[in-house]
Coordinates of C-alpha atoms (C1' of nucleotides) in Angstrom, one line a residue:
Chain A
M1 CA 18.4 -34.8 -25.5
R2 CA 19.4 -38.0 -23.7
T3 CA 17.4 -39.1 -20.6
P4 CA 18.2 -42.9 -20.9
S5 CA 14.7 -44.3 -20.6
G6 CA 12.4 -41.4 -20.2
A7 CA 11.1 -41.9 -16.7
G8 CA 12.4 -43.6 -13.6
G9 CA 15.9 -44.3 -14.9
P10 CA 18.2 -45.7 -12.2
A11 CA 20.8 -42.9 -12.9
R12 CA 23.7 -44.9 -11.7
R13 CA 27.1 -43.2 -11.6
A14 CA 26.6 -39.5 -12.1
T15 CA 24.4 -38.6 -15.1
L16 CA 24.1 -35.0 -14.4
S17 CA 21.7 -32.6 -15.9
R18 CA 21.1 -28.9 -15.5
D19 CA 18.1 -29.6 -13.3
R20 CA 20.1 -31.9 -11.1
V21 CA 22.9 -29.4 -10.8
L22 CA 20.4 -26.7 -9.9
R23 CA 18.5 -28.8 -7.4
G24 CA 21.8 -30.0 -5.9
A25 CA 23.0 -26.4 -5.5
I26 CA 19.7 -25.4 -3.9
A27 CA 19.9 -28.3 -1.4
Y28 CA 23.5 -27.5 -0.7
A29 CA 22.8 -23.9 0.0
D30 CA 19.8 -24.8 2.1
V31 CA 22.0 -26.9 4.3
N32 CA 25.4 -25.3 4.3
G33 CA 24.5 -21.7 3.6
I34 CA 25.0 -19.8 0.3
E35 CA 28.4 -18.5 1.3
S36 CA 29.9 -21.9 1.4
L37 CA 28.5 -23.0 -1.9
S38 CA 31.4 -23.5 -4.2
M39 CA 31.7 -25.3 -7.6
R40 CA 34.1 -27.7 -6.1
G41 CA 32.0 -28.4 -3.0
L42 CA 28.8 -28.9 -5.1
A43 CA 30.7 -31.2 -7.5
Q44 CA 31.8 -33.3 -4.7
E45 CA 28.3 -33.4 -3.3
L46 CA 27.1 -34.6 -6.7
G47 CA 29.8 -37.2 -6.9
V48 CA 31.4 -35.6 -9.9
V49 CA 34.6 -33.7 -10.7
P50 CA 34.3 -29.9 -10.5
M51 CA 34.6 -29.2 -14.2
A52 CA 31.7 -31.5 -15.0
L53 CA 29.3 -28.9 -13.8
Y54 CA 30.4 -26.5 -16.5
K55 CA 28.8 -28.8 -19.1
H56 CA 25.4 -27.8 -17.7
V57 CA 26.1 -24.3 -16.4
V58 CA 28.1 -21.6 -18.1
N59 CA 29.6 -20.4 -14.9
K60 CA 28.8 -19.7 -11.2
E61 CA 26.7 -16.7 -12.0
D62 CA 24.6 -18.8 -14.3
L63 CA 24.3 -21.4 -11.5
L64 CA 23.0 -18.7 -9.2
D65 CA 20.6 -17.5 -11.8
G66 CA 19.3 -21.0 -12.3
M67 CA 18.8 -21.5 -8.6
I68 CA 16.7 -18.3 -8.5
E69 CA 14.8 -19.4 -11.5
V70 CA 13.8 -22.6 -9.8
V71 CA 12.8 -20.9 -6.6
V72 CA 10.8 -18.2 -8.3
G73 CA 9.3 -20.7 -10.6
E74 CA 8.0 -22.6 -7.6
I75 CA 5.9 -19.7 -6.3
D76 CA 2.4 -20.9 -5.8
Q77 CA 0.1 -19.5 -8.4
A78 CA -3.4 -19.7 -6.9
Q79 CA -6.5 -18.8 -8.9
G80 CA -7.7 -15.3 -8.5
T81 CA -10.9 -14.3 -6.8
G82 CA -11.4 -11.2 -8.9
Q83 CA -10.8 -8.9 -6.0
W84 CA -7.5 -7.3 -6.8
K85 CA -6.4 -6.5 -3.3
H86 CA -7.0 -10.0 -2.1
D87 CA -5.4 -11.6 -5.1
V88 CA -2.3 -9.4 -5.0
R89 CA -1.9 -10.0 -1.3
Q90 CA -2.2 -13.7 -1.9
R91 CA 0.3 -13.7 -4.7
I92 CA 2.9 -11.7 -2.8
L93 CA 2.6 -13.8 0.4
A94 CA 3.1 -16.8 -1.8
A95 CA 6.3 -15.3 -3.1
H96 CA 7.4 -14.3 0.4
K97 CA 6.8 -17.9 1.5
S98 CA 8.9 -19.3 -1.3
L99 CA 11.8 -17.0 -0.6
L100 CA 11.6 -17.6 3.2
F101 CA 11.8 -21.3 2.5
H102 CA 15.3 -20.8 1.2
P103 CA 17.1 -18.3 3.5
W104 CA 19.7 -17.5 0.9
A105 CA 17.2 -16.7 -1.9
R106 CA 16.6 -13.1 -1.1
A107 CA 20.3 -12.2 -1.0
V108 CA 21.0 -14.0 -4.2
L109 CA 18.0 -12.6 -5.9
E110 CA 19.1 -9.1 -5.0
S111 CA 22.6 -9.7 -6.2
R112 CA 21.4 -10.5 -9.7
S113 CA 22.0 -7.7 -12.1
S114 CA 19.1 -8.5 -14.3
M115 CA 15.7 -10.2 -14.2
T116 CA 15.4 -13.9 -15.0
P117 CA 12.4 -15.0 -17.1
A118 CA 10.6 -16.5 -14.1
M119 CA 11.0 -13.2 -12.3
L120 CA 9.6 -11.3 -15.2
D121 CA 6.7 -13.6 -15.5
Y122 CA 5.9 -13.3 -11.9
L123 CA 6.0 -9.5 -12.1
D124 CA 3.9 -9.5 -15.2
S125 CA 1.2 -11.6 -13.6
L126 CA 1.2 -9.3 -10.5
T127 CA 1.0 -6.3 -12.7
G128 CA -1.9 -7.9 -14.5
L129 CA -3.8 -8.2 -11.2
F130 CA -3.6 -4.5 -10.6
L131 CA -4.7 -3.6 -14.1
A132 CA -7.5 -6.1 -14.0
G133 CA -8.7 -4.5 -10.8
G134 CA -9.1 -1.2 -12.6
L135 CA -6.0 0.6 -11.3
S136 CA -4.5 3.0 -13.8
V137 CA -1.3 2.1 -15.6
D138 CA 0.3 5.0 -13.8
L139 CA -0.6 3.9 -10.4
T140 CA 0.1 0.3 -11.1
H141 CA 3.6 1.3 -12.3
H142 CA 4.4 3.1 -9.1
V143 CA 3.0 0.5 -6.8
M144 CA 5.0 -2.1 -8.6
H145 CA 8.1 -0.2 -7.7
T146 CA 6.9 0.2 -4.2
L147 CA 6.1 -3.5 -3.8
G148 CA 9.1 -4.6 -5.7
N149 CA 11.4 -3.1 -3.2
R150 CA 9.6 -5.0 -0.6
M151 CA 9.4 -8.5 -2.2
W152 CA 13.0 -8.2 -3.3
G153 CA 15.4 -5.5 -4.2
F154 CA 15.0 -4.8 -7.8
S155 CA 13.5 -1.4 -7.7
Q156 CA 15.3 0.7 -10.1
E157 CA 16.5 -2.0 -12.5
L158 CA 13.1 -3.3 -13.3
F159 CA 13.2 -2.2 -16.9
A160 CA 17.0 -1.8 -17.1
A161 CA 17.5 -5.4 -17.8
T162 CA 20.7 -4.7 -19.7
P163 CA 23.5 -4.8 -17.2
K164 CA 26.5 -3.6 -19.2
S165 CA 26.2 -2.7 -22.9
D166 CA 24.7 -5.7 -24.4
T167 CA 22.6 -3.9 -27.0
E168 CA 21.8 -6.9 -29.0
S169 CA 20.2 -8.7 -26.1
L170 CA 18.4 -5.5 -25.3
N171 CA 16.9 -5.3 -28.7
T172 CA 15.9 -8.9 -28.5
Q173 CA 14.2 -8.3 -25.2
R174 CA 12.5 -5.1 -26.4
N175 CA 10.9 -7.0 -29.2
A176 CA 10.1 -10.0 -27.1
L177 CA 8.6 -8.1 -24.2
P178 CA 5.2 -7.0 -25.5
R179 CA 4.0 -10.3 -26.6
Q180 CA 5.4 -12.3 -23.7
R181 CA 4.9 -9.9 -20.8
P182 CA 2.0 -7.7 -22.0
H183 CA 1.3 -6.0 -18.7
L184 CA 4.9 -5.0 -18.1
A185 CA 5.1 -3.8 -21.6
E186 CA 2.1 -1.6 -21.1
I187 CA 3.8 0.1 -18.1
A188 CA 7.1 0.4 -19.8
K189 CA 5.4 2.1 -22.8
A190 CA 3.5 4.6 -20.6
A191 CA 6.7 5.4 -18.6
A192 CA 8.7 5.9 -21.8
H193 CA 6.0 8.2 -23.1
A194 CA 5.9 10.3 -19.9
D195 CA 9.6 10.7 -20.0
P196 CA 10.8 10.8 -23.6
S197 CA 14.3 11.9 -22.6
S198 CA 15.2 8.2 -22.1
T199 CA 13.9 6.3 -25.1
V200 CA 16.1 3.4 -23.9
G201 CA 16.7 2.3 -20.4
P202 CA 14.7 2.7 -17.2
G203 CA 12.5 5.6 -18.0
C204 CA 11.7 5.8 -14.3
D205 CA 12.6 8.6 -12.0
D206 CA 14.2 6.6 -9.1
Q207 CA 13.9 9.5 -6.7
F208 CA 10.2 9.9 -7.5
E209 CA 9.6 6.2 -7.0
F210 CA 11.4 6.2 -3.7
E211 CA 9.5 9.2 -2.4
F212 CA 6.2 7.8 -3.7
A213 CA 6.8 4.6 -1.6
L214 CA 7.9 6.6 1.4
D215 CA 4.9 8.9 1.4
L216 CA 2.6 6.0 0.9
I217 CA 3.9 4.5 4.0
L218 CA 4.0 7.6 6.0
D219 CA 0.5 8.6 5.1
G220 CA -0.7 5.2 5.9
V221 CA 1.0 5.3 9.3
D222 CA -0.6 8.7 9.8
T223 CA -4.0 7.3 9.2
L224 CA -3.4 4.4 11.6
H225 CA -2.2 6.8 14.2
A226 CA -5.2 9.0 13.8
R227 CA -7.4 5.9 14.3
H228 CA -5.5 4.9 17.5
W229 CA -4.6 1.7 15.7
S230 CA -3.1 -1.1 17.8
S231 CA -1.7 -4.4 16.7
A232 CA -3.5 -6.5 19.3
R233 CA -1.0 -9.3 19.3
P234 CA -2.4 -12.7 20.2
T235 CA -0.8 -12.8 23.6
T236 CA -2.2 -9.3 24.5
T237 CA -5.5 -8.9 26.1
A238 CA -7.9 -7.0 23.9
S239 CA -9.5 -5.2 26.8
D240 CA -7.0 -2.4 26.9
Chain B
M1 CA 48.2 7.2 19.7
R2 CA 50.7 8.5 17.2
T3 CA 49.6 11.0 14.6
P4 CA 53.0 12.6 14.0
S5 CA 52.1 16.3 14.4
G6 CA 48.4 16.4 15.1
A7 CA 47.1 18.2 12.1
G8 CA 48.4 18.4 8.5
G9 CA 51.1 15.9 8.8
P10 CA 52.9 15.3 5.5
A11 CA 52.3 11.5 5.8
R12 CA 55.2 10.6 3.6
R13 CA 55.6 6.8 2.9
A14 CA 52.6 4.9 4.0
T15 CA 51.5 5.8 7.6
L16 CA 48.2 4.0 7.5
S17 CA 45.4 4.3 10.0
R18 CA 42.0 2.6 10.3
D19 CA 40.4 5.7 8.9
R20 CA 42.7 5.9 5.9
V21 CA 42.2 2.3 5.2
L22 CA 38.4 2.7 5.4
R23 CA 38.4 5.9 3.3
G24 CA 40.7 4.2 0.8
A25 CA 38.4 1.2 0.5
I26 CA 35.4 3.5 0.0
A27 CA 37.1 5.4 -2.7
Y28 CA 38.3 2.2 -4.3
A29 CA 34.8 0.8 -4.3
D30 CA 33.3 4.0 -5.6
V31 CA 35.7 3.9 -8.6
N32 CA 36.1 0.2 -9.3
G33 CA 33.0 -1.3 -7.9
I34 CA 32.7 -3.3 -4.7
E35 CA 33.1 -6.7 -6.4
S36 CA 36.7 -5.9 -7.4
L37 CA 37.7 -4.6 -4.0
S38 CA 40.3 -7.0 -2.7
M39 CA 42.7 -6.7 0.2
R40 CA 45.6 -6.9 -2.3
G41 CA 44.2 -4.3 -4.6
L42 CA 43.4 -1.9 -1.8
A43 CA 46.9 -2.4 -0.3
Q44 CA 48.4 -1.6 -3.7
E45 CA 46.3 1.5 -4.0
L46 CA 47.5 2.6 -0.6
G47 CA 51.1 1.9 -1.5
V48 CA 51.4 -0.8 1.1
V49 CA 51.8 -4.5 1.3
P50 CA 48.6 -6.5 1.7
M51 CA 49.2 -7.7 5.2
A52 CA 49.7 -4.2 6.4
L53 CA 46.0 -3.6 6.3
Y54 CA 45.4 -6.3 8.9
K55 CA 47.1 -4.1 11.5
H56 CA 44.1 -1.8 11.2
V57 CA 41.3 -4.1 10.3
V58 CA 40.7 -7.5 11.7
N59 CA 39.6 -9.0 8.3
K60 CA 37.7 -8.2 5.2
E61 CA 34.4 -8.4 7.0
D62 CA 35.6 -5.8 9.4
L63 CA 36.7 -3.7 6.5
L64 CA 33.2 -3.8 5.0
D65 CA 31.7 -3.1 8.4
G66 CA 33.9 -0.1 8.8
M67 CA 33.0 1.2 5.3
I68 CA 29.3 1.0 6.2
E69 CA 30.0 2.7 9.5
V70 CA 31.6 5.6 7.7
V71 CA 28.8 6.0 5.1
V72 CA 26.0 5.7 7.7
G73 CA 27.9 8.0 10.0
E74 CA 27.9 10.6 7.2
I75 CA 24.1 10.7 6.9
D76 CA 23.0 14.3 7.2
Q77 CA 21.4 15.0 10.6
A78 CA 19.3 18.1 10.1
Q79 CA 17.5 19.8 12.9
G80 CA 13.9 18.7 13.4
T81 CA 10.9 20.9 12.9
G82 CA 8.8 19.2 15.4
Q83 CA 6.4 17.8 12.8
W84 CA 7.2 14.1 12.9
K85 CA 6.1 13.3 9.3
H86 CA 8.3 16.0 7.9
D87 CA 11.2 15.2 10.1
V88 CA 11.1 11.5 9.4
R89 CA 10.8 12.1 5.7
Q90 CA 13.8 14.4 5.8
R91 CA 15.9 11.9 7.8
I92 CA 15.1 9.0 5.5
L93 CA 15.7 11.0 2.4
A94 CA 19.1 12.0 3.8
A95 CA 19.9 8.3 4.4
H96 CA 18.8 7.4 0.9
K97 CA 21.0 10.2 -0.5
S98 CA 24.1 8.9 1.3
L99 CA 23.5 5.4 0.2
L100 CA 22.9 6.4 -3.4
F101 CA 26.1 8.3 -3.3
H102 CA 28.0 5.0 -2.9
P103 CA 26.4 2.6 -5.3
W104 CA 27.8 -0.4 -3.4
A105 CA 26.6 0.7 0.0
R106 CA 23.1 -0.8 -0.2
A107 CA 24.4 -4.3 -1.1
V108 CA 27.1 -4.3 1.5
L109 CA 24.8 -3.0 4.1
E110 CA 22.3 -5.7 3.4
S111 CA 25.0 -8.3 3.5
R112 CA 26.0 -7.5 7.0
S113 CA 24.6 -9.9 9.5
S114 CA 24.3 -7.5 12.4
M115 CA 23.9 -3.8 12.9
T116 CA 26.9 -1.5 13.3
P117 CA 26.8 1.2 16.0
A118 CA 26.1 3.9 13.5
M119 CA 23.2 2.0 12.1
L120 CA 21.8 1.5 15.5
D121 CA 22.2 5.2 16.3
Y122 CA 20.5 6.2 13.1
L123 CA 17.6 3.8 13.8
D124 CA 17.3 5.0 17.3
S125 CA 17.1 8.7 16.3
L126 CA 14.5 7.8 13.7
T127 CA 12.5 5.9 16.3
G128 CA 12.7 8.9 18.5
L129 CA 11.1 11.1 15.9
F130 CA 8.0 8.8 15.8
L131 CA 7.7 8.6 19.5
A132 CA 8.2 12.4 19.9
G133 CA 5.4 12.8 17.4
G134 CA 3.1 11.0 19.7
L135 CA 2.9 7.7 17.9
S136 CA 2.4 4.7 20.1
V137 CA 5.4 2.4 20.8
D138 CA 3.4 -0.3 19.1
L139 CA 2.8 1.6 15.9
T140 CA 6.3 2.9 15.9
H141 CA 7.7 -0.6 16.2
H142 CA 5.8 -1.8 13.2
V143 CA 6.5 1.2 11.0
M144 CA 10.2 0.9 11.8
H145 CA 10.0 -2.6 10.4
T146 CA 8.2 -1.4 7.4
L147 CA 10.6 1.5 6.7
G148 CA 13.6 -0.6 7.6
N149 CA 12.9 -2.9 4.8
R150 CA 12.8 0.1 2.5
M151 CA 15.8 2.0 3.6
W152 CA 17.9 -1.1 3.7
G153 CA 17.1 -4.8 4.1
F154 CA 17.5 -5.4 7.8
S155 CA 13.9 -6.3 8.5
Q156 CA 13.8 -9.3 10.7
E157 CA 17.2 -9.0 12.2
L158 CA 16.7 -5.6 13.7
F159 CA 16.9 -6.9 17.3
A160 CA 18.6 -10.2 16.5
A161 CA 22.0 -8.7 16.5
T162 CA 23.6 -12.0 17.5
P163 CA 24.4 -13.8 14.3
K164 CA 25.6 -17.2 15.5
S165 CA 25.9 -18.0 19.2
D166 CA 27.9 -15.1 20.6
T167 CA 26.1 -15.0 23.9
E168 CA 28.7 -12.8 25.5
S169 CA 28.4 -10.0 23.0
L170 CA 24.7 -10.4 23.2
N171 CA 24.7 -9.8 27.0
T172 CA 27.0 -6.9 26.6
Q173 CA 24.6 -5.4 24.0
R174 CA 21.5 -6.0 26.1
N175 CA 23.0 -4.1 29.0
A176 CA 24.3 -1.3 26.8
L177 CA 21.2 -0.9 24.8
P178 CA 18.9 1.0 27.1
R179 CA 21.2 3.8 28.0
Q180 CA 22.7 4.3 24.6
R181 CA 19.7 3.7 22.4
P182 CA 16.7 4.5 24.6
H183 CA 14.1 4.5 21.9
L184 CA 15.1 1.2 20.4
A185 CA 15.2 -0.2 24.0
E186 CA 11.6 1.0 24.6
I187 CA 10.4 -0.8 21.5
A188 CA 12.4 -3.9 22.2
K189 CA 11.0 -4.0 25.7
A190 CA 7.4 -3.6 24.5
A191 CA 7.9 -6.3 21.9
A192 CA 9.4 -8.7 24.4
H193 CA 6.5 -8.1 26.8
A194 CA 3.9 -8.7 24.1
D195 CA 5.5 -12.0 23.2
P196 CA 7.1 -13.5 26.3
S197 CA 7.8 -16.8 24.5
S198 CA 11.1 -15.4 23.2
T199 CA 12.8 -13.7 26.1
V200 CA 16.0 -13.6 24.0
G201 CA 16.1 -12.9 20.3
P202 CA 13.9 -11.0 17.9
G203 CA 10.7 -11.0 19.8
C204 CA 9.1 -10.0 16.5
D205 CA 6.7 -11.9 14.5
D206 CA 8.3 -11.7 11.1
Q207 CA 5.2 -12.8 9.2
F208 CA 3.1 -10.2 11.1
E209 CA 5.6 -7.4 10.2
F210 CA 5.6 -8.4 6.6
E211 CA 1.9 -8.4 6.3
F212 CA 1.6 -5.2 8.2
A213 CA 3.9 -3.5 5.7
L214 CA 2.1 -5.1 2.8
D215 CA -1.4 -4.1 4.0
L216 CA -0.2 -0.6 4.7
I217 CA 0.9 -0.3 1.1
L218 CA -2.1 -2.0 -0.4
D219 CA -4.5 0.1 1.6
G220 CA -2.6 3.2 0.6
V221 CA -2.8 2.3 -3.0
D222 CA -6.5 1.6 -2.6
T223 CA -7.0 5.1 -1.3
L224 CA -5.1 6.7 -4.1
H225 CA -7.0 4.6 -6.6
A226 CA -10.3 5.8 -5.1
R227 CA -9.1 9.3 -5.4
H228 CA -8.2 8.9 -9.0
W229 CA -4.7 9.8 -8.1
S230 CA -2.2 10.5 -10.9
S231 CA 1.4 11.1 -10.7
A232 CA 1.4 14.2 -12.9
R233 CA 5.0 13.8 -14.1
P234 CA 6.6 17.0 -15.1
T235 CA 6.5 16.3 -18.8
T236 CA 2.8 15.6 -18.6
T237 CA 0.1 18.2 -19.0
A238 CA -2.0 18.6 -15.9
S239 CA -5.1 19.4 -17.9
D240 CA -6.2 15.8 -18.3
Chain C
dA1 C1' 73.7 8.2 23.8
dT2 C1' 72.0 3.5 24.6
dT3 C1' 68.7 0.4 25.4
dG4 C1' 64.5 -1.8 25.1
dA5 C1' 59.7 -2.1 24.1
dC6 C1' 56.1 -1.9 21.2
dA7 C1' 53.4 -0.5 17.2
dA8 C1' 53.3 -1.0 12.4
dG9 C1' 54.9 -2.5 7.8
dT10 C1' 57.0 -6.8 5.3
dG11 C1' 57.6 -11.5 3.1
dT12 C1' 56.5 -16.0 2.6
dA13 C1' 53.3 -19.5 2.4
dC14 C1' 48.9 -22.0 2.4
dA15 C1' 44.4 -23.4 1.3
dC16 C1' 40.8 -22.3 -1.4
dC17 C1' 38.4 -20.4 -5.2
dG18 C1' 36.5 -20.1 -10.4
dT19 C1' 37.5 -21.9 -14.7
dA20 C1' 40.4 -22.4 -19.4
dC21 C1' 41.9 -26.2 -22.0
dA22 C1' 43.1 -30.6 -23.6
dC23 C1' 41.7 -35.1 -23.1
dC24 C1' 39.1 -39.4 -22.7
dT25 C1' 35.1 -42.3 -23.1
dA26 C1' 30.6 -44.4 -23.7
dG27 C1' 26.6 -44.5 -26.3
dA28 C1' 24.1 -43.2 -30.6
dT29 C1' 24.2 -42.7 -35.7
dT30 C1' 25.6 -43.8 -40.0
Chain D
dA1 C1' 32.6 -51.2 -38.1
dA2 C1' 33.5 -46.4 -38.3
dT3 C1' 32.3 -42.0 -36.8
dC4 C1' 30.3 -38.4 -34.2
dT5 C1' 29.4 -36.2 -30.1
dA6 C1' 27.6 -35.1 -25.4
dG7 C1' 29.4 -35.3 -21.2
dG8 C1' 32.7 -36.5 -17.4
dT9 C1' 38.1 -36.0 -16.3
dG10 C1' 42.8 -34.1 -15.1
dT11 C1' 45.8 -30.6 -15.0
dA12 C1' 47.0 -26.1 -14.4
dC13 C1' 46.7 -21.0 -13.7
dG14 C1' 45.8 -16.8 -11.6
dG15 C1' 43.2 -14.9 -8.1
dT16 C1' 41.6 -14.6 -3.2
dG17 C1' 41.8 -14.0 2.2
dT18 C1' 44.9 -14.4 5.8
dA19 C1' 48.2 -17.1 9.4
dC20 C1' 52.7 -16.5 11.0
dA21 C1' 57.3 -15.1 11.6
dC22 C1' 60.2 -11.2 10.4
dT23 C1' 62.0 -6.5 10.3
dT24 C1' 61.7 -1.7 11.1
dG25 C1' 60.8 2.8 12.8
dT26 C1' 59.7 5.6 16.8
dC27 C1' 59.3 6.5 21.5
dA28 C1' 60.3 6.4 26.9
dA29 C1' 63.3 5.5 30.2
dT30 C1' 67.7 4.8 31.4

DNA sequence: ATTGACAAGTGTACACCGTACACCTAGATT
DNA sequence: AATCTAGGTGTACGGTGTACACTTGTCAAT
């Protein structure tokens, strides 16, 4: 609650902030690679002593979470056209673009053990596009798994946002989910209903999801094959 | 070239070997998690001093590569039935099973910057199944990208096996590829021909591959949607 | 049996990492 | 002026990977 003069402060010396730490870390990783991002190195880059960072970030894990949060939060959110396939496509390509912009983002994102708020928001909005397009909750559920594995590697831990045994945060999240992420909540409810054996936790049959995605791809390829599909790359003549 | 008595040696004391180090590391990671696998911890587990490991493994990266090599090499290689879709499905599920057996395998595999021989062999055999099924080289190429992203996260670096600037190993690999991995070589050749701008390197349009996979999924979902597809989970009555 | 070579296990040491903890300090609040 | 407090500092500890020099155990050849 400081911010010396609101806007355009000179910010001499250090004057860190969580945002500056996160942005600094992102820039550092963009330039030097994520593997050489260290608390010490980042501190030096920011003209500060290493321990100063810990006033804005609980530890390195939190730093990485924050970096992902920023990147995912920057995913372009275009207005929908109402055609679900187009809108979904656009949204996913936007995510892909943001992740490609930071080469380290995908690996870091996949190394997180639970979803950050921005990730959940993104997934929720994507889910909403399918549902708005009239797809069943069931089908939407499975295609989210399929796509999720593609956009980033969450897959089986979509709804298992409780890494170890943090039952308190789990309950907090269960209560907060429906009102904040309505579309995800709808899917989670349906999945829990279909498989009552796991009232808490994923409620998803990982093997089923994997095979669903696999068969979707194989059947799609089969169709293309039957149609004598060809990619017709730009440098190739289309006469053949 | 030691191996005291060929088979069934008592192996008192330490008597390491690359294989024992690798197996030990795999067991250690299976039990304690990959994040707590350290050279020191592994050495202690093997009843040996840390630096002893370095006589069988060039560094920790090499250790991780070796672990992946073992796991991928253990993927079940069933006889094909001649039906490409079935055979591909079977092969991929076998890979999935092996990776699931070692929870750390997927993350480690995706953290590798280049393909290990066993990975290349697996991909080559998979490619061969598509080609044997009559799919075009073109279509096979793209579906390999699509599936690759699913089985593990190689995607864009399939043919970019040269992480930094190791031109010598690149040349070695380029010469060795055709005779050892004929199916991959065929795809690589076709891709390089279609895009002559990059005589060395990927030769693949990452964005195209991503969109190909995305559209394959979206079109497949569209089809399922039109058919009023439902997953019909076991606990659900099929009457509805 | 002695020697010598060589593969393999050892011990020490170093640079780097994340971060706990006590401290100081400058600005705001009272 | 006294106090509080958010935030930057300094030191220190235990952990990591691994370079380098060493000892040792095993074999082939003498």
